[in-house]
GROMACS .gro file of C-alpha atoms in nm:
model
  339
    1MET     CA    1  -1.755  -1.202  -0.966
    2ARG     CA    2  -1.711  -1.081  -1.324
    3LEU     CA    3  -1.346  -1.169  -1.314
    4ILE     CA    4  -1.401  -1.512  -1.171
    5ARG     CA    5  -1.665  -1.595  -1.435
    6ASN     CA    6  -1.428  -1.472  -1.716
    7ALA     CA    7  -1.134  -1.696  -1.584
    8ARG     CA    8  -1.327  -2.001  -1.596
    9VAL     CA    9  -1.302  -2.220  -1.918
   10ARG     CA   10  -1.650  -2.304  -2.057
   11ARG     CA   11  -1.702  -2.676  -2.050
   12GLY     CA   12  -1.642  -2.868  -2.392
   13SER     CA   13  -1.431  -2.584  -2.535
   14ALA     CA   14  -1.081  -2.669  -2.661
   15ARG     CA   15  -0.787  -2.558  -2.471
   16PRO     CA   16  -0.597  -2.267  -2.609
   17ALA     CA   17  -0.285  -2.335  -2.816
   18VAL     CA   18   0.064  -2.295  -2.632
   19ARG     CA   19   0.233  -2.009  -2.798
   20GLY     CA   20   0.602  -1.991  -2.818
   21PRO     CA   21   0.906  -2.264  -2.781
   22ARG     CA   22   0.798  -2.578  -2.604
   23ARG     CA   23   0.953  -2.703  -2.292
   24LEU     CA   24   1.257  -2.885  -2.351
   25PHE     CA   25   1.344  -3.000  -1.994
   26GLY     CA   26   1.194  -3.364  -1.936
   27SER     CA   27   1.051  -3.371  -2.317
   28ARG     CA   28   1.088  -3.617  -2.554
   29ARG     CA   29   1.273  -3.358  -2.768
   30SER     CA   30   1.565  -3.363  -2.496
   31LEU     CA   31   1.816  -3.615  -2.601
   32ARG     CA   32   2.065  -3.559  -2.332
   33PRO     CA   33   1.993  -3.587  -1.940
   34PRO     CA   34   2.036  -3.234  -1.776
   35ARG     CA   35   2.352  -3.143  -1.645
   36PRO     CA   36   2.379  -3.164  -1.258
   37LEU     CA   37   2.439  -2.779  -1.204
   38ALA     CA   38   2.118  -2.712  -1.420
   39LEU     CA   39   1.940  -2.978  -1.182
   40VAL     CA   40   2.055  -2.830  -0.886
   41LEU     CA   41   1.957  -2.469  -0.974
   42THR     CA   42   1.605  -2.598  -1.092
   43VAL     CA   43   1.556  -2.753  -0.755
   44LEU     CA   44   1.662  -2.449  -0.559
   45LEU     CA   45   1.405  -2.223  -0.794
   46LEU     CA   46   1.111  -2.463  -0.730
   47LEU     CA   47   1.169  -2.451  -0.349
   48ALA     CA   48   1.213  -2.053  -0.344
   49GLY     CA   49   0.874  -2.045  -0.550
   50GLY     CA   50   0.684  -2.278  -0.289
   51ALA     CA   51   0.829  -2.061  -0.001
   52ALA     CA   52   0.697  -1.741  -0.174
   53CYS     CA   53   0.359  -1.895  -0.221
   54ALA     CA   54   0.340  -2.009   0.143
   55ALA     CA   55   0.422  -1.643   0.260
   56ARG     CA   56   0.171  -1.477   0.024
   57ASP     CA   57  -0.133  -1.308   0.200
   58GLY     CA   58  -0.446  -1.535   0.201
   59SER     CA   59  -0.259  -1.833   0.096
   60LEU     CA   60  -0.318  -2.018   0.415
   61PRO     CA   61  -0.651  -2.079   0.608
   62GLY     CA   62  -0.679  -1.805   0.864
   63THR     CA   63  -0.405  -1.613   0.748
   64GLY     CA   64  -0.558  -1.378   0.468
   65ASP     CA   65  -0.800  -1.090   0.468
   66GLY     CA   66  -1.081  -1.326   0.392
   67ASP     CA   67  -1.110  -1.209   0.040
   68ASP     CA   68  -1.211  -1.493  -0.234
   69MET     CA   69  -1.131  -1.774   0.002
   70ALA     CA   70  -1.421  -1.988  -0.086
   71GLY     CA   71  -1.232  -2.202  -0.358
   72LEU     CA   72  -0.974  -2.326  -0.113
   73GLY     CA   73  -0.937  -2.691  -0.100
   74ARG     CA   74  -1.176  -2.782  -0.391
   75LEU     CA   75  -1.062  -3.058  -0.632
   76LYS     CA   76  -0.899  -2.977  -0.958
   77GLY     CA   77  -1.154  -2.908  -1.213
   78GLN     CA   78  -1.434  -2.867  -0.959
   79ALA     CA   79  -1.679  -2.597  -1.047
   80ARG     CA   80  -1.682  -2.330  -0.777
   81GLY     CA   81  -2.024  -2.320  -0.579
   82PRO     CA   82  -2.173  -1.985  -0.470
   83VAL     CA   83  -2.012  -1.808  -0.186
   84GLN     CA   84  -2.251  -1.835   0.119
   85GLN     CA   85  -2.299  -1.476   0.274
   86PRO     CA   86  -2.293  -1.517   0.643
   87GLN     CA   87  -2.574  -1.343   0.827
   88ALA     CA   88  -2.512  -1.033   1.058
   89PRO     CA   89  -2.462  -1.163   1.394
   90ALA     CA   90  -2.708  -1.050   1.656
   91ALA     CA   91  -2.599  -0.718   1.823
   92PRO     CA   92  -2.437  -0.794   2.167
   93ALA     CA   93  -2.624  -0.709   2.465
   94ALA     CA   94  -2.467  -0.375   2.604
   95PRO     CA   95  -2.380  -0.398   2.954
   96ALA     CA   96  -2.542  -0.131   3.183
   97ALA     CA   97  -2.301   0.161   3.233
   98PRO     CA   98  -2.151   0.156   3.561
   99LYS     CA   99  -2.271   0.456   3.744
  100LEU     CA  100  -1.993   0.646   3.936
  101LYS     CA  101  -2.086   0.749   4.277
  102GLN     CA  102  -2.116   1.112   4.272
  103THR     CA  103  -2.091   1.348   4.569
  104PRO     CA  104  -2.371   1.598   4.630
  105GLU     CA  105  -2.148   1.876   4.498
  106GLN     CA  106  -2.104   1.679   4.173
  107ARG     CA  107  -2.473   1.599   4.125
  108LEU     CA  108  -2.558   1.977   4.196
  109ALA     CA  109  -2.297   2.094   3.940
  110ALA     CA  110  -2.429   1.847   3.672
  111ALA     CA  111  -2.781   1.933   3.729
  112GLN     CA  112  -2.692   2.313   3.716
  113ARG     CA  113  -2.517   2.237   3.372
  114TRP     CA  114  -2.840   2.120   3.229
  115GLY     CA  115  -3.040   2.409   3.366
  116LEU     CA  116  -3.187   2.262   3.682
  117ASP     CA  117  -3.174   2.448   4.030
  118GLN     CA  118  -3.183   2.129   4.221
  119ALA     CA  119  -3.007   1.803   4.167
  120PRO     CA  120  -3.252   1.509   4.119
  121LEU     CA  121  -3.321   1.286   4.405
  122GLU     CA  122  -3.162   0.956   4.404
  123ALA     CA  123  -3.410   0.656   4.431
  124PRO     CA  124  -3.377   0.382   4.716
  125PRO     CA  125  -3.228   0.050   4.608
  126PRO     CA  126  -3.494  -0.159   4.467
  127PRO     CA  127  -3.651  -0.444   4.636
  128LYS     CA  128  -3.516  -0.776   4.670
  129GLU     CA  129  -3.841  -0.942   4.528
  130LYS     CA  130  -4.062  -0.756   4.268
  131PRO     CA  131  -4.400  -0.660   4.389
  132ARG     CA  132  -4.708  -0.811   4.246
  133LEU     CA  133  -4.856  -0.588   3.959
  134SER     CA  134  -5.213  -0.540   3.891
  135THR     CA  135  -5.421  -0.365   3.631
  136PRO     CA  136  -5.651  -0.084   3.722
  137GLU     CA  137  -6.013  -0.150   3.705
  138TRP     CA  138  -6.076   0.091   3.414
  139ALA     CA  139  -5.823  -0.135   3.203
  140ASP     CA  140  -5.917  -0.471   3.327
  141GLN     CA  141  -5.958  -0.727   3.066
  142GLY     CA  142  -6.043  -1.036   3.275
  143ASP     CA  143  -5.871  -1.311   3.479
  144GLY     CA  144  -5.541  -1.516   3.371
  145LEU     CA  145  -5.383  -1.228   3.192
  146ILE     CA  146  -5.062  -1.059   3.232
  147PRO     CA  147  -5.096  -0.720   3.443
  148ALA     CA  148  -5.119  -0.373   3.271
  149PRO     CA  149  -5.035  -0.162   3.565
  150ALA     CA  150  -5.054   0.229   3.568
  151ARG     CA  151  -4.831   0.228   3.879
  152VAL     CA  152  -4.629   0.003   4.073
  153PRO     CA  153  -4.743  -0.072   4.408
  154THR     CA  154  -4.505   0.074   4.656
  155ASP     CA  155  -4.500   0.321   4.935
  156ARG     CA  156  -4.175   0.484   4.825
  157LYS     CA  157  -4.180   0.835   4.674
  158ILE     CA  158  -4.063   0.692   4.323
  159ALA     CA  159  -4.199   0.721   3.978
  160PHE     CA  160  -4.091   0.586   3.656
  161LEU     CA  161  -4.019   0.747   3.323
  162THR     CA  162  -4.101   0.557   3.011
  163ILE     CA  163  -4.051   0.689   2.645
  164ASP     CA  164  -4.232   0.562   2.346
  165ASP     CA  165  -4.193   0.528   1.975
  166GLY     CA  166  -3.831   0.616   1.888
  167ALA     CA  167  -3.891   0.913   1.599
  168ALA     CA  168  -3.644   1.203   1.758
  169LYS     CA  169  -3.290   1.091   1.819
  170ASP     CA  170  -3.133   1.361   1.982
  171ARG     CA  171  -2.776   1.314   2.070
  172GLU     CA  172  -2.779   1.574   2.354
  173PHE     CA  173  -3.059   1.395   2.529
  174LEU     CA  174  -2.791   1.095   2.551
  175GLU     CA  175  -2.552   1.316   2.707
  176MET     CA  176  -2.821   1.460   2.936
  177VAL     CA  177  -2.909   1.112   3.053
  178ARG     CA  178  -2.551   1.009   3.108
  179ASP     CA  179  -2.452   1.327   3.311
  180LEU     CA  180  -2.759   1.318   3.536
  181GLN     CA  181  -2.762   0.921   3.529
  182VAL     CA  182  -3.136   0.920   3.470
  183PRO     CA  183  -3.300   0.591   3.503
  184LEU     CA  184  -3.584   0.536   3.225
  185SER     CA  185  -3.722   0.288   2.981
  186ALA     CA  186  -3.769   0.287   2.617
  187PHE     CA  187  -4.061   0.124   2.419
  188LEU     CA  188  -3.981   0.123   2.065
  189THR     CA  189  -4.194   0.108   1.743
  190ASP     CA  190  -3.995  -0.022   1.441
  191GLU     CA  191  -4.137   0.202   1.207
  192SER     CA  192  -4.004   0.491   1.412
  193ALA     CA  193  -3.673   0.350   1.535
  194ALA     CA  194  -3.541   0.159   1.238
  195GLU     CA  195  -3.397   0.438   1.079
  196ASP     CA  196  -3.121   0.443   1.352
  197TYR     CA  197  -3.109   0.154   1.567
  198GLY     CA  198  -2.755   0.245   1.667
  199TYR     CA  199  -2.879   0.557   1.865
  200PHE     CA  200  -3.101   0.335   2.086
  201ARG     CA  201  -2.776   0.083   2.123
  202ASP     CA  202  -2.594   0.405   2.261
  203LEU     CA  203  -2.917   0.454   2.486
  204HIS     CA  204  -2.916   0.105   2.599
  205ALA     CA  205  -2.523   0.132   2.689
  206LEU     CA  206  -2.610   0.388   2.925
  207GLY     CA  207  -2.840   0.137   3.118
  208VAL     CA  208  -3.172   0.222   2.966
  209SER     CA  209  -3.392  -0.089   2.890
  210ILE     CA  210  -3.536  -0.112   2.542
  211GLN     CA  211  -3.899  -0.265   2.549
  212ASN     CA  212  -4.146  -0.331   2.263
  213HIS     CA  213  -4.431  -0.105   2.135
  214THR     CA  214  -4.499  -0.304   1.820
  215LEU     CA  215  -4.392  -0.275   1.463
  216HIS     CA  216  -4.627  -0.020   1.318
  217HIS     CA  217  -4.825   0.119   1.612
  218PRO     CA  218  -5.169   0.007   1.530
  219GLN     CA  219  -5.472   0.040   1.772
  220MET     CA  220  -5.434  -0.344   1.891
  221ASN     CA  221  -5.814  -0.383   1.979
  222HIS     CA  222  -5.899  -0.309   1.623
  223ILE     CA  223  -5.693  -0.568   1.458
  224SER     CA  224  -5.704  -0.963   1.453
  225GLU     CA  225  -5.535  -1.168   1.704
  226ASP     CA  226  -5.292  -1.291   1.405
  227GLU     CA  227  -5.199  -0.936   1.325
  228GLN     CA  228  -5.144  -0.865   1.695
  229TYR     CA  229  -4.919  -1.161   1.707
  230THR     CA  230  -4.717  -1.034   1.410
  231GLU     CA  231  -4.696  -0.664   1.550
  232ILE     CA  232  -4.570  -0.786   1.891
  233CYS     CA  233  -4.366  -1.094   1.833
  234GLY     CA  234  -4.217  -0.921   1.502
  235GLN     CA  235  -4.084  -0.650   1.709
  236GLN     CA  236  -3.949  -0.886   1.968
  237ASP     CA  237  -3.748  -1.050   1.729
  238ILE     CA  238  -3.613  -0.719   1.565
  239LEU     CA  239  -3.506  -0.572   1.919
  240GLU     CA  240  -3.354  -0.899   2.017
  241ARG     CA  241  -3.141  -0.876   1.708
  242GLU     CA  242  -3.069  -0.504   1.724
  243ILE     CA  243  -3.027  -0.446   2.068
  244GLY     CA  244  -2.905  -0.795   2.192
  245ALA     CA  245  -3.178  -0.835   2.455
  246ARG     CA  246  -3.535  -0.960   2.440
  247PRO     CA  247  -3.796  -0.731   2.582
  248THR     CA  248  -3.985  -0.843   2.883
  249LEU     CA  249  -4.231  -0.543   2.879
  250PHE     CA  250  -4.483  -0.454   2.614
  251ARG     CA  251  -4.686  -0.137   2.580
  252PRO     CA  252  -5.004  -0.123   2.364
  253PRO     CA  253  -5.015   0.190   2.126
  254TYR     CA  254  -5.262   0.448   2.247
  255GLY     CA  255  -5.295   0.224   2.565
  256ASP     CA  256  -5.568   0.048   2.350
  257PHE     CA  257  -5.596  -0.329   2.411
  258ASP     CA  258  -5.819  -0.648   2.465
  259ALA     CA  259  -5.765  -0.976   2.609
  260ASP     CA  260  -5.613  -1.119   2.281
  261THR     CA  261  -5.324  -0.833   2.308
  262LEU     CA  262  -5.233  -0.952   2.682
  263ALA     CA  263  -5.247  -1.318   2.584
  264VAL     CA  264  -5.031  -1.260   2.275
  265ALA     CA  265  -4.801  -1.045   2.460
  266GLU     CA  266  -4.734  -1.291   2.713
  267GLU     CA  267  -4.686  -1.560   2.436
  268CYS     CA  268  -4.433  -1.339   2.276
  269GLY     CA  269  -4.242  -1.314   2.608
  270ALA     CA  270  -4.372  -1.003   2.777
  271ARG     CA  271  -4.439  -1.035   3.169
  272ALA     CA  272  -4.635  -0.697   3.187
  273ALA     CA  273  -4.792  -0.436   2.976
  274PRO     CA  274  -4.723  -0.099   3.168
  275LEU     CA  275  -4.982   0.176   3.102
  276TRP     CA  276  -4.928   0.523   3.271
  277ASN     CA  277  -5.092   0.780   3.509
  278GLU     CA  278  -4.903   1.081   3.382
  279GLU     CA  279  -4.782   1.233   3.047
  280ALA     CA  280  -4.482   1.460   2.995
  281PHE     CA  281  -4.427   1.714   2.718
  282ALA     CA  282  -4.143   1.975   2.662
  283ASP     CA  283  -4.352   2.229   2.857
  284ARG     CA  284  -4.578   2.070   3.100
  285MET     CA  285  -4.706   1.750   3.244
  286ASP     CA  286  -5.065   1.601   3.249
  287PHE     CA  287  -5.185   1.420   3.537
  288ARG     CA  288  -5.454   1.148   3.556
  289HIS     CA  289  -5.510   1.201   3.923
  290ASP     CA  290  -5.759   1.479   4.027
  291ASP     CA  291  -5.493   1.642   4.266
  292GLN     CA  292  -5.253   1.692   3.992
  293GLN     CA  293  -4.981   1.506   4.206
  294PHE     CA  294  -4.740   1.226   4.170
  295HIS     CA  295  -4.861   0.911   4.372
  296PRO     CA  296  -4.598   0.642   4.485
  297GLY     CA  297  -4.503   0.431   4.204
  298ASP     CA  298  -4.670   0.627   3.918
  299ILE     CA  299  -4.552   0.552   3.541
  300ILE     CA  300  -4.497   0.850   3.333
  301LEU     CA  301  -4.552   0.832   2.956
  302THR     CA  302  -4.361   1.058   2.711
  303HIS     CA  303  -4.233   1.030   2.356
  304PHE     CA  304  -3.924   1.063   2.145
  305ASN     CA  305  -4.018   1.386   2.023
  306GLY     CA  306  -3.885   1.717   1.904
  307PRO     CA  307  -3.950   2.080   1.827
  308LYS     CA  308  -4.196   2.001   1.525
  309ALA     CA  309  -4.427   1.812   1.765
  310TRP     CA  310  -4.364   1.975   2.099
  311GLY     CA  311  -4.199   2.316   2.033
  312GLY     CA  312  -3.932   2.201   2.240
  313THR     CA  313  -3.657   1.946   2.267
  314MET     CA  314  -3.615   1.592   2.437
  315CYS     CA  315  -3.383   1.768   2.704
  316ASP     CA  316  -3.674   2.019   2.764
  317MET     CA  317  -3.894   1.728   2.830
  318LEU     CA  318  -3.658   1.575   3.075
  319ARG     CA  319  -3.605   1.936   3.269
  320THR     CA  320  -3.974   1.940   3.291
  321VAL     CA  321  -4.010   1.600   3.435
  322LEU     CA  322  -3.707   1.636   3.676
  323ARG     CA  323  -3.835   1.977   3.801
  324LYS     CA  324  -4.188   1.818   3.886
  325VAL     CA  325  -4.071   1.511   4.055
  326THR     CA  326  -3.816   1.686   4.242
  327GLU     CA  327  -4.048   1.960   4.382
  328GLN     CA  328  -4.288   1.693   4.481
  329GLY     CA  329  -4.005   1.499   4.669
  330TYR     CA  330  -3.986   1.210   4.433
  331ALA     CA  331  -3.715   1.025   4.251
  332LEU     CA  332  -3.696   0.844   3.918
  333ALA     CA  333  -3.649   0.472   3.954
  334ARG     CA  334  -3.595   0.201   3.685
  335LEU     CA  335  -3.914   0.022   3.597
  336GLU     CA  336  -3.760  -0.304   3.524
  337ASP     CA  337  -3.642  -0.337   3.868
  338TYR     CA  338  -3.986  -0.338   3.984
  339ALA     CA  339  -4.195  -0.483   3.690
   0.00000   0.00000   0.00000
């Protein structure tokens, strides 16, 4: 921009004096007409100069590298307007990674590479119609609101792994999810995930859905309805821009919410607000059920954490979950296929 400004002639300033001999061709000081040979040479030089200009990079719209093209086509003497910087386009939605069918031997070999004695069980195909979700009695906020389920109604021995926040961005975890073809859902908080949304785009490219967990992780029933709207709809917009898909599920931080939370979440585009019945850590699982067992359709909560919070890694957490569900005869399924 400095070069552009310095090249302009200020309005009202005198033109600089022309130094050196004046042109003779076509000027009043030329008393004789130009010779035919000189005229031919002049025409040839003009044609050659025009061809060179046309061939120069950037001289025609769409042929250059895009640098400094804003002034093309403006009238002589017209002031150059400010260059409008195009806004970054929304990230394209990454398609779900195609899952190559593995043989039992291949699945076992992959599991053993990641420290598992058994290959994870495969979930059955999802139902053609999604089941009707409901909110457990202990979380009910009244009629006419979107459901906040802690489990999906089904008799299949399946459970759903969901991961919150986004602080730890473990690249090895991506490899484990890919190699073992683990279905899961991520609920992101902007203040935790914003440092590297590219990591979550990579996760999304593996077939993992990216869902909403607010901008700043507040306790929703302690803030106003307008503040709840900002937290939920604001994160909807960010995730749509960063990931390329607008979330359809919203998880309230800490599992705390009120009727306003669910009404606002629906207004922002959510169709359910999943809770959970189990929570997974790097070295253990906590169960809501007294029998310390999975029940069909249970939703599992965990977080994008690492050694500082857990004393273990994301891969340690996933090993813990896979061992537990497999030992009890369960398979992990994709929550969005049911909710």
